[in-house]
Amino acid sequence: MAPSGPDRPAHDAAAEMQAKQQLVDCIRMLEQNDIMDYNGHASIRLPDDRILINSGPCQRSSLTIEDICVIDLDANQLSGKDSAPLERHLHCGIYRVRPDVKSIIHCHPKWSTYLTMVGKPYQPVYAQGSLVHPMPLLDSPNSINNRAMADQLAQTLADRPAALLKSHGAVAVGKDIVEAFVLLNYLEENSMRQYMALQIGEPYVFTDEEMRLCRDKLWNAGLFQRAWDHFRAKLR
Ligand SMILES: [Zn+2]
C-alpha cells in the first residue's frame, strides 16, 4: 500500500502541488472575468478521493496555494488554514455519484442567473453554448450547505456537465479543471448573449442538428486547452 501523509511519494506531492496551482489559476481567472465574486469555489478530486477546494474567506483575486483546503467525500475538513466554504457539500454530493467528475466549479454569475430569475430556459444561441445544453435547473434558491441539498443537486445534474440553480448560480463539472472552467465560461457567455439578444428581439436558437454538429466539432480537449490558455495569458 502506498504510504500516506508526510511519507507520500515525492511525485504524488508534486502532482498535488500542481493541482493546487491549477485551482488557484482557475479561481483567479474566473474572478478577473467577473464570473466569480467573493463567494465562489472550485475543487479538484485527487486520485485517493481527497478534495482540494479554496477556503471560504479567501480573497479570490489574490489567491495562493496557501488558501487551498483539503476535505473528504463526507465534507469533513482534513487540512487548511481557514475553513472550507459552507457550500462544500455541493462538491461532495456530486463527486459521490459521478466517478467521471474530477473537478467542479460553483459560483453566482449574473447572466445565467438572470435567466433563472424570470423562468427563461437556457437556450443555445452561439456555438459553444451547445455543449452544456440541455441545461438542468435546480428548482430551489437554497444554499447547498447540507447533505440533503447536495444530493438533490446531484440528482438534478444527473450525467450532465452543468446545471443552473434558480435565483442562485451555476455549477460546471469536468473530467479535469480545464474542462470545468471552459464549460462554465461557455455557459455564462451564452447566457449573456441570450439575455442581450432578448432586449432587441427573439434570438435565433440552434436546432438539434446544429447543436449536434457543434458538439462534434467543439467538444475537444485541444480547444478547451486553447480557451484556458487564452484566459491564463491575461491573468494579472
Ligand atoms: Zn452558491
JSON list of N, CA and C in Angstrom, two decimals, residues 39-107:
[
{"chain": "A", "resi": 39, "resn": "ASN", "atom": "N", "xyz": [-17.71, 34.81, -3.32]},
{"chain": "A", "resi": 39, "resn": "ASN", "atom": "CA", "xyz": [-18.30, 33.63, -2.69]},
{"chain": "A", "resi": 39, "resn": "ASN", "atom": "C", "xyz": [-18.05, 32.31, -3.40]},
{"chain": "A", "resi": 40, "resn": "GLY", "atom": "N", "xyz": [-17.51, 32.35, -4.62]},
{"chain": "A", "resi": 40, "resn": "GLY", "atom": "CA", "xyz": [-17.45, 31.12, -5.40]},
{"chain": "A", "resi": 40, "resn": "GLY", "atom": "C", "xyz": [-16.39, 30.14, -4.93]},
{"chain": "A", "resi": 41, "resn": "HIS", "atom": "N", "xyz": [-16.49, 28.93, -5.43]},
{"chain": "A", "resi": 41, "resn": "HIS", "atom": "CA", "xyz": [-15.47, 27.93, -5.08]},
{"chain": "A", "resi": 41, "resn": "HIS", "atom": "C", "xyz": [-15.31, 26.89, -6.18]},
{"chain": "A", "resi": 42, "resn": "ALA", "atom": "N", "xyz": [-14.10, 26.35, -6.23]},
{"chain": "A", "resi": 42, "resn": "ALA", "atom": "CA", "xyz": [-13.79, 25.32, -7.22]},
{"chain": "A", "resi": 42, "resn": "ALA", "atom": "C", "xyz": [-13.01, 24.23, -6.52]},
{"chain": "A", "resi": 43, "resn": "SER", "atom": "N", "xyz": [-13.07, 23.02, -7.08]},
{"chain": "A", "resi": 43, "resn": "SER", "atom": "CA", "xyz": [-12.41, 21.89, -6.43]},
{"chain": "A", "resi": 43, "resn": "SER", "atom": "C", "xyz": [-11.81, 20.94, -7.45]},
{"chain": "A", "resi": 44, "resn": "ILE", "atom": "N", "xyz": [-10.86, 20.17, -6.97]},
{"chain": "A", "resi": 44, "resn": "ILE", "atom": "CA", "xyz": [-10.26, 19.08, -7.76]},
{"chain": "A", "resi": 44, "resn": "ILE", "atom": "C", "xyz": [-10.27, 17.83, -6.89]},
{"chain": "A", "resi": 45, "resn": "ARG", "atom": "N", "xyz": [-10.72, 16.71, -7.48]},
{"chain": "A", "resi": 45, "resn": "ARG", "atom": "CA", "xyz": [-10.68, 15.44, -6.75]},
{"chain": "A", "resi": 45, "resn": "ARG", "atom": "C", "xyz": [-9.34, 14.77, -7.02]},
{"chain": "A", "resi": 46, "resn": "LEU", "atom": "N", "xyz": [-8.64, 14.42, -5.95]},
{"chain": "A", "resi": 46, "resn": "LEU", "atom": "CA", "xyz": [-7.35, 13.72, -6.08]},
{"chain": "A", "resi": 46, "resn": "LEU", "atom": "C", "xyz": [-7.61, 12.22, -6.27]},
{"chain": "A", "resi": 47, "resn": "PRO", "atom": "N", "xyz": [-6.60, 11.48, -6.75]},
{"chain": "A", "resi": 47, "resn": "PRO", "atom": "CA", "xyz": [-6.81, 10.05, -7.02]},
{"chain": "A", "resi": 47, "resn": "PRO", "atom": "C", "xyz": [-7.28, 9.26, -5.79]},
{"chain": "A", "resi": 48, "resn": "ASP", "atom": "N", "xyz": [-6.94, 9.72, -4.57]},
{"chain": "A", "resi": 48, "resn": "ASP", "atom": "CA", "xyz": [-7.37, 8.99, -3.37]},
{"chain": "A", "resi": 48, "resn": "ASP", "atom": "C", "xyz": [-8.70, 9.52, -2.80]},
{"chain": "A", "resi": 49, "resn": "ASP", "atom": "N", "xyz": [-9.43, 10.30, -3.62]},
{"chain": "A", "resi": 49, "resn": "ASP", "atom": "CA", "xyz": [-10.75, 10.85, -3.26]},
{"chain": "A", "resi": 49, "resn": "ASP", "atom": "C", "xyz": [-10.71, 11.97, -2.24]},
{"chain": "A", "resi": 50, "resn": "ARG", "atom": "N", "xyz": [-9.52, 12.43, -1.86]},
{"chain": "A", "resi": 50, "resn": "ARG", "atom": "CA", "xyz": [-9.48, 13.70, -1.11]},
{"chain": "A", "resi": 50, "resn": "ARG", "atom": "C", "xyz": [-9.79, 14.81, -2.11]},
{"chain": "A", "resi": 51, "resn": "ILE", "atom": "N", "xyz": [-10.34, 15.91, -1.59]},
{"chain": "A", "resi": 51, "resn": "ILE", "atom": "CA", "xyz": [-10.80, 17.00, -2.46]},
{"chain": "A", "resi": 51, "resn": "ILE", "atom": "C", "xyz": [-10.07, 18.29, -2.10]},
{"chain": "A", "resi": 52, "resn": "LEU", "atom": "N", "xyz": [-9.43, 18.91, -3.09]},
{"chain": "A", "resi": 52, "resn": "LEU", "atom": "CA", "xyz": [-8.82, 20.23, -2.90]},
{"chain": "A", "resi": 52, "resn": "LEU", "atom": "C", "xyz": [-9.89, 21.27, -3.20]},
{"chain": "A", "resi": 53, "resn": "ILE", "atom": "N", "xyz": [-10.01, 22.27, -2.30]},
{"chain": "A", "resi": 53, "resn": "ILE", "atom": "CA", "xyz": [-11.02, 23.34, -2.50]},
{"chain": "A", "resi": 53, "resn": "ILE", "atom": "C", "xyz": [-10.52, 24.62, -1.86]},
{"chain": "A", "resi": 54, "resn": "ASN", "atom": "N", "xyz": [-10.84, 25.77, -2.46]},
{"chain": "A", "resi": 54, "resn": "ASN", "atom": "CA", "xyz": [-10.42, 27.03, -1.83]},
{"chain": "A", "resi": 54, "resn": "ASN", "atom": "C", "xyz": [-11.19, 27.26, -0.54]},
{"chain": "A", "resi": 55, "resn": "SER", "atom": "N", "xyz": [-10.58, 27.99, 0.38]},
{"chain": "A", "resi": 55, "resn": "SER", "atom": "CA", "xyz": [-11.26, 28.26, 1.66]},
{"chain": "A", "resi": 55, "resn": "SER", "atom": "C", "xyz": [-12.40, 29.25, 1.43]},
{"chain": "A", "resi": 56, "resn": "GLY", "atom": "N", "xyz": [-13.35, 29.29, 2.38]},
{"chain": "A", "resi": 56, "resn": "GLY", "atom": "CA", "xyz": [-14.48, 30.22, 2.29]},
{"chain": "A", "resi": 56, "resn": "GLY", "atom": "C", "xyz": [-14.05, 31.68, 2.31]},
{"chain": "A", "resi": 57, "resn": "PRO", "atom": "N", "xyz": [-13.24, 32.08, 3.32]},
{"chain": "A", "resi": 57, "resn": "PRO", "atom": "CA", "xyz": [-12.93, 33.51, 3.44]},
{"chain": "A", "resi": 57, "resn": "PRO", "atom": "C", "xyz": [-11.82, 34.04, 2.54]},
{"chain": "A", "resi": 58, "resn": "CYS", "atom": "N", "xyz": [-11.21, 33.24, 1.72]},
{"chain": "A", "resi": 58, "resn": "CYS", "atom": "CA", "xyz": [-10.04, 33.68, 0.94]},
{"chain": "A", "resi": 58, "resn": "CYS", "atom": "C", "xyz": [-10.39, 34.81, -0.03]},
{"chain": "A", "resi": 59, "resn": "GLN", "atom": "N", "xyz": [-9.35, 35.58, -0.40]},
{"chain": "A", "resi": 59, "resn": "GLN", "atom": "CA", "xyz": [-9.50, 36.60, -1.44]},
{"chain": "A", "resi": 59, "resn": "GLN", "atom": "C", "xyz": [-9.31, 35.93, -2.79]},
{"chain": "A", "resi": 60, "resn": "ARG", "atom": "N", "xyz": [-10.39, 35.81, -3.55]},
{"chain": "A", "resi": 60, "resn": "ARG", "atom": "CA", "xyz": [-10.31, 35.11, -4.85]},
{"chain": "A", "resi": 60, "resn": "ARG", "atom": "C", "xyz": [-9.34, 35.80, -5.81]},
{"chain": "A", "resi": 61, "resn": "SER", "atom": "N", "xyz": [-9.25, 37.14, -5.76]},
{"chain": "A", "resi": 61, "resn": "SER", "atom": "CA", "xyz": [-8.43, 37.87, -6.74]},
{"chain": "A", "resi": 61, "resn": "SER", "atom": "C", "xyz": [-6.94, 37.71, -6.50]},
{"chain": "A", "resi": 62, "resn": "SER", "atom": "N", "xyz": [-6.56, 37.40, -5.27]},
{"chain": "A", "resi": 62, "resn": "SER", "atom": "CA", "xyz": [-5.13, 37.28, -4.97]},
{"chain": "A", "resi": 62, "resn": "SER", "atom": "C", "xyz": [-4.84, 35.93, -4.30]},
{"chain": "A", "resi": 63, "resn": "LEU", "atom": "N", "xyz": [-5.57, 34.92, -4.74]},
{"chain": "A", "resi": 63, "resn": "LEU", "atom": "CA", "xyz": [-5.47, 33.59, -4.16]},
{"chain": "A", "resi": 63, "resn": "LEU", "atom": "C", "xyz": [-4.07, 33.00, -4.30]},
{"chain": "A", "resi": 64, "resn": "THR", "atom": "N", "xyz": [-3.64, 32.22, -3.29]},
{"chain": "A", "resi": 64, "resn": "THR", "atom": "CA", "xyz": [-2.40, 31.47, -3.40]},
{"chain": "A", "resi": 64, "resn": "THR", "atom": "C", "xyz": [-2.69, 30.03, -2.96]},
{"chain": "A", "resi": 65, "resn": "ILE", "atom": "N", "xyz": [-1.71, 29.15, -3.13]},
{"chain": "A", "resi": 65, "resn": "ILE", "atom": "CA", "xyz": [-1.93, 27.75, -2.75]},
{"chain": "A", "resi": 65, "resn": "ILE", "atom": "C", "xyz": [-2.11, 27.60, -1.23]},
{"chain": "A", "resi": 66, "resn": "GLU", "atom": "N", "xyz": [-1.73, 28.62, -0.46]},
{"chain": "A", "resi": 66, "resn": "GLU", "atom": "CA", "xyz": [-1.95, 28.59, 0.98]},
{"chain": "A", "resi": 66, "resn": "GLU", "atom": "C", "xyz": [-3.44, 28.64, 1.32]},
{"chain": "A", "resi": 67, "resn": "ASP", "atom": "N", "xyz": [-4.25, 29.11, 0.38]},
{"chain": "A", "resi": 67, "resn": "ASP", "atom": "CA", "xyz": [-5.70, 29.24, 0.60]},
{"chain": "A", "resi": 67, "resn": "ASP", "atom": "C", "xyz": [-6.47, 27.97, 0.25]},
{"chain": "A", "resi": 68, "resn": "ILE", "atom": "N", "xyz": [-5.76, 26.94, -0.18]},
{"chain": "A", "resi": 68, "resn": "ILE", "atom": "CA", "xyz": [-6.44, 25.70, -0.58]},
{"chain": "A", "resi": 68, "resn": "ILE", "atom": "C", "xyz": [-6.57, 24.75, 0.61]},
{"chain": "A", "resi": 69, "resn": "CYS", "atom": "N", "xyz": [-7.78, 24.26, 0.85]},
{"chain": "A", "resi": 69, "resn": "CYS", "atom": "CA", "xyz": [-8.06, 23.30, 1.93]},
{"chain": "A", "resi": 69, "resn": "CYS", "atom": "C", "xyz": [-8.19, 21.90, 1.33]},
{"chain": "A", "resi": 70, "resn": "VAL", "atom": "N", "xyz": [-8.17, 20.92, 2.21]},
{"chain": "A", "resi": 70, "resn": "VAL", "atom": "CA", "xyz": [-8.44, 19.55, 1.79]},
{"chain": "A", "resi": 70, "resn": "VAL", "atom": "C", "xyz": [-9.63, 19.03, 2.60]},
{"chain": "A", "resi": 71, "resn": "ILE", "atom": "N", "xyz": [-10.62, 18.46, 1.90]},
{"chain": "A", "resi": 71, "resn": "ILE", "atom": "CA", "xyz": [-11.78, 17.87, 2.56]},
{"chain": "A", "resi": 71, "resn": "ILE", "atom": "C", "xyz": [-11.96, 16.43, 2.06]},
{"chain": "A", "resi": 72, "resn": "ASP", "atom": "N", "xyz": [-12.81, 15.67, 2.76]},
{"chain": "A", "resi": 72, "resn": "ASP", "atom": "CA", "xyz": [-13.10, 14.31, 2.26]},
{"chain": "A", "resi": 72, "resn": "ASP", "atom": "C", "xyz": [-14.50, 14.28, 1.63]},
{"chain": "A", "resi": 73, "resn": "LEU", "atom": "N", "xyz": [-14.89, 13.11, 1.13]},
{"chain": "A", "resi": 73, "resn": "LEU", "atom": "CA", "xyz": [-16.16, 13.00, 0.39]},
{"chain": "A", "resi": 73, "resn": "LEU", "atom": "C", "xyz": [-17.38, 13.23, 1.27]},
{"chain": "A", "resi": 74, "resn": "ASP", "atom": "N", "xyz": [-17.20, 13.20, 2.61]},
{"chain": "A", "resi": 74, "resn": "ASP", "atom": "CA", "xyz": [-18.30, 13.47, 3.52]},
{"chain": "A", "resi": 74, "resn": "ASP", "atom": "C", "xyz": [-18.26, 14.91, 4.05]},
{"chain": "A", "resi": 75, "resn": "ALA", "atom": "N", "xyz": [-17.44, 15.74, 3.39]},
{"chain": "A", "resi": 75, "resn": "ALA", "atom": "CA", "xyz": [-17.36, 17.18, 3.71]},
{"chain": "A", "resi": 75, "resn": "ALA", "atom": "C", "xyz": [-16.62, 17.48, 5.01]},
{"chain": "A", "resi": 76, "resn": "ASN", "atom": "N", "xyz": [-15.90, 16.51, 5.56]},
{"chain": "A", "resi": 76, "resn": "ASN", "atom": "CA", "xyz": [-15.06, 16.79, 6.72]},
{"chain": "A", "resi": 76, "resn": "ASN", "atom": "C", "xyz": [-13.78, 17.48, 6.26]},
{"chain": "A", "resi": 77, "resn": "GLN", "atom": "N", "xyz": [-13.37, 18.50, 7.02]},
{"chain": "A", "resi": 77, "resn": "GLN", "atom": "CA", "xyz": [-12.13, 19.19, 6.65]},
{"chain": "A", "resi": 77, "resn": "GLN", "atom": "C", "xyz": [-10.92, 18.44, 7.18]},
{"chain": "A", "resi": 78, "resn": "LEU", "atom": "N", "xyz": [-9.95, 18.18, 6.31]},
{"chain": "A", "resi": 78, "resn": "LEU", "atom": "CA", "xyz": [-8.75, 17.43, 6.70]},
{"chain": "A", "resi": 78, "resn": "LEU", "atom": "C", "xyz": [-7.57, 18.36, 6.96]},
{"chain": "A", "resi": 79, "resn": "SER", "atom": "N", "xyz": [-7.49, 19.46, 6.21]},
{"chain": "A", "resi": 79, "resn": "SER", "atom": "CA", "xyz": [-6.42, 20.42, 6.43]},
{"chain": "A", "resi": 79, "resn": "SER", "atom": "C", "xyz": [-6.78, 21.75, 5.80]},
{"chain": "A", "resi": 80, "resn": "GLY", "atom": "N", "xyz": [-5.95, 22.77, 6.12]},
{"chain": "A", "resi": 80, "resn": "GLY", "atom": "CA", "xyz": [-6.21, 24.12, 5.59]},
{"chain": "A", "resi": 80, "resn": "GLY", "atom": "C", "xyz": [-6.18, 25.14, 6.69]},
{"chain": "A", "resi": 81, "resn": "LYS", "atom": "N", "xyz": [-5.66, 26.35, 6.39]},
{"chain": "A", "resi": 81, "resn": "LYS", "atom": "CA", "xyz": [-5.52, 27.35, 7.46]},
{"chain": "A", "resi": 81, "resn": "LYS", "atom": "C", "xyz": [-6.86, 28.02, 7.78]},
{"chain": "A", "resi": 82, "resn": "ASP", "atom": "N", "xyz": [-7.80, 28.02, 6.81]},
{"chain": "A", "resi": 82, "resn": "ASP", "atom": "CA", "xyz": [-9.14, 28.55, 7.06]},
{"chain": "A", "resi": 82, "resn": "ASP", "atom": "C", "xyz": [-10.16, 27.47, 6.72]},
{"chain": "A", "resi": 83, "resn": "SER", "atom": "N", "xyz": [-11.44, 27.77, 7.05]},
{"chain": "A", "resi": 83, "resn": "SER", "atom": "CA", "xyz": [-12.49, 26.79, 6.80]},
{"chain": "A", "resi": 83, "resn": "SER", "atom": "C", "xyz": [-12.85, 26.69, 5.33]},
{"chain": "A", "resi": 84, "resn": "ALA", "atom": "N", "xyz": [-13.14, 25.47, 4.89]},
{"chain": "A", "resi": 84, "resn": "ALA", "atom": "CA", "xyz": [-13.69, 25.26, 3.55]},
{"chain": "A", "resi": 84, "resn": "ALA", "atom": "C", "xyz": [-15.07, 25.95, 3.50]},
{"chain": "A", "resi": 85, "resn": "PRO", "atom": "N", "xyz": [-15.56, 26.31, 2.31]},
{"chain": "A", "resi": 85, "resn": "PRO", "atom": "CA", "xyz": [-16.85, 27.03, 2.21]},
{"chain": "A", "resi": 85, "resn": "PRO", "atom": "C", "xyz": [-18.02, 26.21, 2.77]},
{"chain": "A", "resi": 86, "resn": "LEU", "atom": "N", "xyz": [-19.07, 26.90, 3.22]},
{"chain": "A", "resi": 86, "resn": "LEU", "atom": "CA", "xyz": [-20.25, 26.20, 3.74]},
{"chain": "A", "resi": 86, "resn": "LEU", "atom": "C", "xyz": [-20.88, 25.32, 2.66]},
{"chain": "A", "resi": 87, "resn": "GLU", "atom": "N", "xyz": [-20.77, 25.78, 1.41]},
{"chain": "A", "resi": 87, "resn": "GLU", "atom": "CA", "xyz": [-21.34, 25.00, 0.29]},
{"chain": "A", "resi": 87, "resn": "GLU", "atom": "C", "xyz": [-20.39, 23.90, -0.20]},
{"chain": "A", "resi": 88, "resn": "ARG", "atom": "N", "xyz": [-19.44, 23.52, 0.62]},
{"chain": "A", "resi": 88, "resn": "ARG", "atom": "CA", "xyz": [-18.54, 22.41, 0.26]},
{"chain": "A", "resi": 88, "resn": "ARG", "atom": "C", "xyz": [-19.35, 21.14, -0.07]},
{"chain": "A", "resi": 89, "resn": "HIS", "atom": "N", "xyz": [-20.55, 21.04, 0.56]},
{"chain": "A", "resi": 89, "resn": "HIS", "atom": "CA", "xyz": [-21.40, 19.86, 0.35]},
{"chain": "A", "resi": 89, "resn": "HIS", "atom": "C", "xyz": [-21.75, 19.66, -1.13]},
{"chain": "A", "resi": 90, "resn": "LEU", "atom": "N", "xyz": [-21.86, 20.77, -1.86]},
{"chain": "A", "resi": 90, "resn": "LEU", "atom": "CA", "xyz": [-22.19, 20.69, -3.30]},
{"chain": "A", "resi": 90, "resn": "LEU", "atom": "C", "xyz": [-21.17, 19.80, -4.02]},
{"chain": "A", "resi": 91, "resn": "HIS", "atom": "N", "xyz": [-19.90, 20.02, -3.72]},
{"chain": "A", "resi": 91, "resn": "HIS", "atom": "CA", "xyz": [-18.82, 19.26, -4.37]},
{"chain": "A", "resi": 91, "resn": "HIS", "atom": "C", "xyz": [-18.89, 17.78, -3.97]},
{"chain": "A", "resi": 92, "resn": "CYS", "atom": "N", "xyz": [-19.03, 17.55, -2.67]},
{"chain": "A", "resi": 92, "resn": "CYS", "atom": "CA", "xyz": [-19.03, 16.17, -2.17]},
{"chain": "A", "resi": 92, "resn": "CYS", "atom": "C", "xyz": [-20.20, 15.38, -2.75]},
{"chain": "A", "resi": 93, "resn": "GLY", "atom": "N", "xyz": [-21.38, 16.02, -2.80]},
{"chain": "A", "resi": 93, "resn": "GLY", "atom": "CA", "xyz": [-22.58, 15.34, -3.30]},
{"chain": "A", "resi": 93, "resn": "GLY", "atom": "C", "xyz": [-22.41, 14.88, -4.74]},
{"chain": "A", "resi": 94, "resn": "ILE", "atom": "N", "xyz": [-21.79, 15.73, -5.56]},
{"chain": "A", "resi": 94, "resn": "ILE", "atom": "CA", "xyz": [-21.59, 15.37, -6.97]},
{"chain": "A", "resi": 94, "resn": "ILE", "atom": "C", "xyz": [-20.49, 14.31, -7.11]},
{"chain": "A", "resi": 95, "resn": "TYR", "atom": "N", "xyz": [-19.37, 14.51, -6.40]},
{"chain": "A", "resi": 95, "resn": "TYR", "atom": "CA", "xyz": [-18.28, 13.52, -6.51]},
{"chain": "A", "resi": 95, "resn": "TYR", "atom": "C", "xyz": [-18.73, 12.13, -6.05]},
{"chain": "A", "resi": 96, "resn": "ARG", "atom": "N", "xyz": [-19.63, 12.07, -5.06]},
{"chain": "A", "resi": 96, "resn": "ARG", "atom": "CA", "xyz": [-20.06, 10.77, -4.54]},
{"chain": "A", "resi": 96, "resn": "ARG", "atom": "C", "xyz": [-20.77, 9.93, -5.60]},
{"chain": "A", "resi": 97, "resn": "VAL", "atom": "N", "xyz": [-21.48, 10.59, -6.53]},
{"chain": "A", "resi": 97, "resn": "VAL", "atom": "CA", "xyz": [-22.27, 9.82, -7.50]},
{"chain": "A", "resi": 97, "resn": "VAL", "atom": "C", "xyz": [-21.75, 9.93, -8.94]},
{"chain": "A", "resi": 98, "resn": "ARG", "atom": "N", "xyz": [-20.69, 10.72, -9.14]},
{"chain": "A", "resi": 98, "resn": "ARG", "atom": "CA", "xyz": [-20.16, 10.89, -10.50]},
{"chain": "A", "resi": 98, "resn": "ARG", "atom": "C", "xyz": [-18.67, 10.56, -10.52]},
{"chain": "A", "resi": 99, "resn": "PRO", "atom": "N", "xyz": [-18.31, 9.27, -10.62]},
{"chain": "A", "resi": 99, "resn": "PRO", "atom": "CA", "xyz": [-16.89, 8.91, -10.62]},
{"chain": "A", "resi": 99, "resn": "PRO", "atom": "C", "xyz": [-16.11, 9.52, -11.79]},
{"chain": "A", "resi": 100, "resn": "ASP", "atom": "N", "xyz": [-16.82, 9.93, -12.86]},
{"chain": "A", "resi": 100, "resn": "ASP", "atom": "CA", "xyz": [-16.15, 10.54, -14.01]},
{"chain": "A", "resi": 100, "resn": "ASP", "atom": "C", "xyz": [-15.73, 11.97, -13.74]},
{"chain": "A", "resi": 101, "resn": "VAL", "atom": "N", "xyz": [-16.29, 12.59, -12.72]},
{"chain": "A", "resi": 101, "resn": "VAL", "atom": "CA", "xyz": [-16.02, 14.01, -12.45]},
{"chain": "A", "resi": 101, "resn": "VAL", "atom": "C", "xyz": [-14.80, 14.17, -11.55]},
{"chain": "A", "resi": 102, "resn": "LYS", "atom": "N", "xyz": [-13.83, 14.98, -12.03]},
{"chain": "A", "resi": 102, "resn": "LYS", "atom": "CA", "xyz": [-12.60, 15.22, -11.27]},
{"chain": "A", "resi": 102, "resn": "LYS", "atom": "C", "xyz": [-12.46, 16.68, -10.85]},
{"chain": "A", "resi": 103, "resn": "SER", "atom": "N", "xyz": [-13.36, 17.53, -11.34]},
{"chain": "A", "resi": 103, "resn": "SER", "atom": "CA", "xyz": [-13.29, 18.95, -10.97]},
{"chain": "A", "resi": 103, "resn": "SER", "atom": "C", "xyz": [-14.68, 19.57, -11.04]},
{"chain": "A", "resi": 104, "resn": "ILE", "atom": "N", "xyz": [-14.96, 20.48, -10.10]},
{"chain": "A", "resi": 104, "resn": "ILE", "atom": "CA", "xyz": [-16.28, 21.12, -10.01]},
{"chain": "A", "resi": 104, "resn": "ILE", "atom": "C", "xyz": [-16.08, 22.60, -9.70]},
{"chain": "A", "resi": 105, "resn": "ILE", "atom": "N", "xyz": [-16.89, 23.44, -10.34]},
{"chain": "A", "resi": 105, "resn": "ILE", "atom": "CA", "xyz": [-16.87, 24.87, -10.02]},
{"chain": "A", "resi": 105, "resn": "ILE", "atom": "C", "xyz": [-18.31, 25.30, -9.73]},
{"chain": "A", "resi": 106, "resn": "HIS", "atom": "N", "xyz": [-18.47, 26.07, -8.65]},
{"chain": "A", "resi": 106, "resn": "HIS", "atom": "CA", "xyz": [-19.77, 26.66, -8.35]},
{"chain": "A", "resi": 106, "resn": "HIS", "atom": "C", "xyz": [-19.58, 28.13, -8.02]},
{"chain": "A", "resi": 107, "resn": "CYS", "atom": "N", "xyz": [-20.39, 28.98, -8.65]},
{"chain": "A", "resi": 107, "resn": "CYS", "atom": "CA", "xyz": [-20.37, 30.39, -8.31]},
{"chain": "A", "resi": 107, "resn": "CYS", "atom": "C", "xyz": [-21.72, 31.01, -8.69]}
]
